[in-house]
């Protein structure tokens, strides 16, 4: 599958999100705090079908944790939200895993089949395109955190990555290892989660130890990244006393 193919799939997924959620609104009795969220007029926009929100209101809306029905609010903004995500115009203070949590708060996997399928295809298509894109708007390591938090699992996203035998995907892997190795060496997940952190960290670590070395070999001229991945498979003194253990405090 070429990058043009993955972009076409993503464009179709975005169009389907627009068709599926066009005209949806927040509940008529939805409330929000005028002091910290926004005005009654802004809340009224969420109860009105159609029309994009300004960037600041969109951010406050997806980021809020205290809507009565976050799922309905998420459905209202999804056509715009999905487009802005793919374009790289959504910023999260601590990382894109926060966007994934917004999806999780909406319980999208429990929505009617047509709606949940549209969201699933959007995430799948975006992830596949990101892996094939040499310069994705959202870095792959951040996109993985988003997808994992949105779905509550790492497994399907890692399976897709592993099945993609492509040099661009391998370069993303090298970049991700460089981003993650500090936290993983300290036995911590590289992003915040509301799910089982230990289980996610263990799955990610085991996957890297099994899958990454062969894919990094052609890209890692010094072998340093391969040694860091190898160290992740060790525990206790075997890791700390290894000559390749980095000389810094974890």
Short mmCIF file of C-alpha atoms in Angstrom, two decimals:
data_model
loop_
_atom_site.label_atom_id
_atom_site.label_comp_id
_atom_site.label_asym_id
_atom_site.label_seq_id
_atom_site.Cartn_x
_atom_site.Cartn_y
_atom_site.Cartn_z
CA UNK A 1 0.00 0.00 0.00
CA UNK A 2 1.46 3.36 -1.06
CA UNK A 3 1.21 6.61 0.84
CA UNK A 4 -1.30 7.77 -1.80
CA UNK A 5 -3.43 4.71 -1.02
CA UNK A 6 -3.32 5.39 2.71
CA UNK A 7 -4.17 9.05 2.16
CA UNK A 8 -7.15 8.08 0.01
CA UNK A 9 -8.33 5.70 2.72
CA UNK A 10 -7.94 8.44 5.33
CA UNK A 11 -9.84 10.96 3.20
CA UNK A 12 -12.67 8.47 2.82
CA UNK A 13 -12.71 7.86 6.56
CA UNK A 14 -12.89 11.60 7.22
CA UNK A 15 -15.75 11.94 4.76
CA UNK A 16 -17.57 9.08 6.47
CA UNK A 17 -17.13 10.73 9.87
CA UNK A 18 -18.66 13.90 8.42
CA UNK A 19 -21.61 12.01 6.94
CA UNK A 20 -22.18 9.94 10.06
CA UNK A 21 -22.08 12.75 12.61
CA UNK A 22 -23.39 15.66 10.55
CA UNK A 23 -26.19 17.46 12.35
CA UNK A 24 -25.59 15.92 15.77
CA UNK A 25 -25.70 18.08 18.88
CA UNK A 26 -25.04 18.04 22.57
CA UNK A 27 -28.03 17.30 24.78
CA UNK A 28 -30.47 20.16 25.15
CA UNK A 29 -30.04 20.03 28.93
CA UNK A 30 -26.21 19.93 28.83
CA UNK A 31 -24.58 22.32 31.28
CA UNK A 32 -21.13 23.79 31.84
CA UNK A 33 -19.47 26.14 34.27
CA UNK A 34 -19.47 29.72 33.01
CA UNK A 35 -16.54 30.50 35.31
CA UNK A 36 -14.00 28.05 33.90
CA UNK A 37 -15.34 26.65 30.61
CA UNK A 38 -17.16 29.34 28.66
CA UNK A 39 -20.31 31.34 28.11
CA UNK A 40 -23.91 30.26 27.71
CA UNK A 41 -23.72 31.42 24.09
CA UNK A 42 -20.77 29.08 23.48
CA UNK A 43 -22.63 26.21 25.11
CA UNK A 44 -25.59 26.97 22.86
CA UNK A 45 -23.36 26.39 19.83
CA UNK A 46 -22.87 22.78 20.96
CA UNK A 47 -26.63 22.37 21.00
CA UNK A 48 -26.95 23.75 17.48
CA UNK A 49 -26.25 21.38 14.55
CA UNK A 50 -23.54 22.18 12.04
CA UNK A 51 -20.99 24.93 11.97
CA UNK A 52 -17.36 24.80 13.06
CA UNK A 53 -16.24 26.07 16.43
CA UNK A 54 -13.41 28.54 16.77
CA UNK A 55 -10.11 26.84 17.70
CA UNK A 56 -10.18 27.91 21.34
CA UNK A 57 -13.75 26.72 21.88
CA UNK A 58 -12.97 23.45 20.12
CA UNK A 59 -10.01 22.92 22.48
CA UNK A 60 -12.05 23.68 25.58
CA UNK A 61 -14.77 21.34 24.37
CA UNK A 62 -12.74 18.21 23.62
CA UNK A 63 -10.55 18.79 26.68
CA UNK A 64 -13.37 19.24 29.22
CA UNK A 65 -13.87 16.36 31.61
CA UNK A 66 -17.17 17.37 33.20
CA UNK A 67 -19.86 17.37 30.56
CA UNK A 68 -22.96 15.44 31.59
CA UNK A 69 -22.86 13.52 28.28
CA UNK A 70 -19.39 13.78 26.79
CA UNK A 71 -20.35 11.27 24.11
CA UNK A 72 -23.01 13.56 22.68
CA UNK A 73 -20.63 16.52 22.80
CA UNK A 74 -17.94 14.50 21.04
CA UNK A 75 -20.36 13.47 18.29
CA UNK A 76 -21.25 17.14 17.79
CA UNK A 77 -17.63 18.16 17.17
CA UNK A 78 -16.27 15.01 15.49
CA UNK A 79 -16.41 16.13 11.83
CA UNK A 80 -14.35 19.23 12.63
CA UNK A 81 -12.27 17.57 15.34
CA UNK A 82 -11.15 14.73 13.06
CA UNK A 83 -10.12 17.12 10.29
CA UNK A 84 -8.15 19.30 12.68
CA UNK A 85 -6.44 16.29 14.23
CA UNK A 86 -5.24 14.97 10.91
CA UNK A 87 -3.99 18.42 9.93
CA UNK A 88 -1.94 18.64 13.12
CA UNK A 89 -3.83 21.69 14.37
CA UNK A 90 -4.88 20.18 17.70
CA UNK A 91 -2.42 20.80 20.52
CA UNK A 92 -2.54 19.06 23.88
CA UNK A 93 -0.71 20.44 26.88
CA UNK A 94 0.91 17.19 28.00
CA UNK A 95 0.70 15.06 24.86
CA UNK A 96 -1.73 13.60 22.35
CA UNK A 97 -2.73 10.86 24.79
CA UNK A 98 -5.03 13.56 26.19
CA UNK A 99 -6.95 13.51 22.90
CA UNK A 100 -7.25 9.75 23.20
CA UNK A 101 -8.76 10.19 26.65
CA UNK A 102 -11.37 12.51 25.16
CA UNK A 103 -12.43 9.72 22.82
CA UNK A 104 -12.44 7.27 25.73
CA UNK A 105 -14.61 9.59 27.84
CA UNK A 106 -17.13 9.55 25.03
CA UNK A 107 -17.37 5.73 25.22
CA UNK A 108 -17.38 5.65 21.42
CA UNK A 109 -16.98 1.87 21.30
CA UNK A 110 -20.45 1.59 22.87
CA UNK A 111 -22.13 3.82 20.30
CA UNK A 112 -24.47 2.38 17.66
CA UNK A 113 -22.60 0.20 15.18
CA UNK A 114 -22.64 2.73 12.34
CA UNK A 115 -21.11 5.41 14.54
CA UNK A 116 -18.53 3.26 16.30
CA UNK A 117 -17.44 1.78 12.96
CA UNK A 118 -16.85 5.26 11.55
CA UNK A 119 -14.64 6.20 14.49
CA UNK A 120 -12.75 2.90 14.34
CA UNK A 121 -12.07 3.28 10.62
CA UNK A 122 -10.94 6.86 11.13
CA UNK A 123 -8.43 5.83 13.80
CA UNK A 124 -7.26 2.81 11.78
CA UNK A 125 -6.85 4.84 8.60
CA UNK A 126 -5.08 7.69 10.38
CA UNK A 127 -2.69 5.29 12.11
CA UNK A 128 -1.86 3.46 8.87
CA UNK A 129 -1.29 6.71 7.04
CA UNK A 130 0.91 8.04 9.82
CA UNK A 131 3.13 4.97 9.64
CA UNK A 132 3.55 5.46 5.87
CA UNK A 133 4.04 9.23 5.95
CA UNK A 134 7.69 10.34 6.12
CA UNK A 135 6.68 13.55 7.90
CA UNK A 136 3.30 13.08 9.59
CA UNK A 137 1.58 16.08 11.15
CA UNK A 138 1.35 14.11 14.40
CA UNK A 139 4.51 12.11 15.21
CA UNK A 140 3.91 8.37 15.24
CA UNK A 141 4.91 7.93 18.89
CA UNK A 142 2.27 10.50 19.85
CA UNK A 143 -0.33 8.99 17.54
CA UNK A 144 0.18 5.57 19.09
CA UNK A 145 -0.47 7.01 22.55
CA UNK A 146 -3.63 8.67 21.24
CA UNK A 147 -4.93 5.48 19.64
CA UNK A 148 -4.07 3.35 22.68
CA UNK A 149 -5.86 5.70 25.06
CA UNK A 150 -8.86 6.06 22.73
CA UNK A 151 -9.29 2.29 22.40
CA UNK A 152 -7.96 1.06 25.75
CA UNK A 153 -5.48 -1.28 24.07
CA UNK A 154 -2.10 -1.29 22.33
CA UNK A 155 -2.42 -4.62 20.57
CA UNK A 156 -4.10 -3.77 17.22
CA UNK A 157 -1.93 -0.70 16.68
CA UNK A 158 1.29 -2.60 17.34
CA UNK A 159 0.08 -5.45 15.11
CA UNK A 160 -0.41 -2.99 12.24
CA UNK A 161 3.05 -1.53 12.76
CA UNK A 162 4.67 -4.96 12.88
CA UNK A 163 2.95 -6.08 9.69
CA UNK A 164 4.17 -3.03 7.79
CA UNK A 165 7.54 -3.91 6.27
CA UNK A 166 8.46 -0.44 5.07
CA UNK A 167 11.53 1.77 5.62
CA UNK A 168 9.41 4.77 6.58
CA UNK A 169 7.69 2.76 9.32
CA UNK A 170 11.13 1.60 10.49
CA UNK A 171 12.36 5.19 10.73
CA UNK A 172 9.33 6.02 12.82
CA UNK A 173 10.24 3.07 15.03
CA UNK A 174 13.76 4.41 15.55
CA UNK A 175 12.37 7.83 16.43
CA UNK A 176 9.86 6.29 18.83
CA UNK A 177 12.51 4.23 20.61
CA UNK A 178 14.59 7.37 21.06
CA UNK A 179 11.55 9.12 22.56
CA UNK A 180 10.47 6.22 24.78
CA UNK A 181 13.66 4.60 26.03
CA UNK A 182 14.21 6.96 28.98
CA UNK A 183 10.81 6.25 30.54
CA UNK A 184 10.80 2.57 29.65
CA UNK A 185 14.28 2.11 31.12
CA UNK A 186 12.81 3.43 34.35
CA UNK A 187 9.90 0.98 34.05
CA UNK A 188 7.38 3.72 33.27
CA UNK A 189 4.95 4.09 30.37
CA UNK A 190 6.03 6.97 28.12
CA UNK A 191 2.62 8.67 28.38
CA UNK A 192 -0.02 9.15 31.03
CA UNK A 193 -2.87 6.67 31.03
CA UNK A 194 -6.12 5.96 32.81
CA UNK A 195 -5.84 2.27 31.93
CA UNK A 196 -3.53 -0.37 33.45
CA UNK A 197 -0.16 1.35 33.14
CA UNK A 198 1.87 -1.70 34.12
CA UNK A 199 0.12 -3.89 31.57
CA UNK A 200 0.54 -1.35 28.75
CA UNK A 201 4.20 -0.76 29.61
CA UNK A 202 4.87 -4.50 29.73
CA UNK A 203 3.19 -5.04 26.36
CA UNK A 204 5.05 -2.16 24.70
CA UNK A 205 8.38 -3.27 26.17
CA UNK A 206 7.92 -6.90 25.15
CA UNK A 207 6.92 -5.85 21.64
CA UNK A 208 9.98 -3.64 21.24
CA UNK A 209 12.34 -6.32 22.56
CA UNK A 210 10.89 -8.86 20.13
CA UNK A 211 10.29 -6.74 17.08
CA UNK A 212 12.54 -3.69 17.04
CA UNK A 213 16.13 -5.02 16.85
CA UNK A 214 15.89 -6.45 13.33
CA UNK A 215 14.06 -3.36 12.06
CA UNK A 216 16.56 -0.98 13.65
CA UNK A 217 19.69 -2.73 12.41
CA UNK A 218 19.87 -0.92 9.08
CA UNK A 219 19.14 2.47 10.69
CA UNK A 220 21.24 2.32 13.84
CA UNK A 221 24.79 2.82 12.69
CA UNK A 222 26.29 2.82 16.19
CA UNK A 223 24.07 0.04 17.51
CA UNK A 224 23.16 2.24 20.46
CA UNK A 225 19.41 2.04 19.99
CA UNK A 226 19.59 -1.72 19.63
CA UNK A 227 21.47 -1.93 22.93
CA UNK A 228 18.83 0.25 24.60
CA UNK A 229 16.09 -2.08 23.35
CA UNK A 230 18.07 -5.11 24.51
CA UNK A 231 18.39 -3.55 27.97
CA UNK A 232 14.61 -3.23 28.16
CA UNK A 233 14.47 -7.03 28.14
CA UNK A 234 16.64 -7.19 31.26
CA UNK A 235 15.68 -6.47 34.85
CA UNK A 236 17.43 -5.47 38.05
CA UNK A 237 21.25 -5.64 38.20
CA UNK A 238 21.42 -7.32 34.80
CA UNK A 239 20.18 -4.05 33.31
CA UNK A 240 21.95 -1.59 35.60
CA UNK A 241 25.32 -3.32 35.46
CA UNK A 242 25.34 -3.82 31.70
CA UNK A 243 28.17 -1.80 30.10
CA UNK A 244 25.66 -0.21 27.73
CA UNK A 245 23.39 1.04 30.50
CA UNK A 246 23.27 4.84 30.02
CA UNK A 247 25.24 6.90 32.51
CA UNK A 248 22.37 8.95 33.85
CA UNK A 249 19.78 8.60 36.54
CA UNK A 250 16.47 6.96 35.65
#
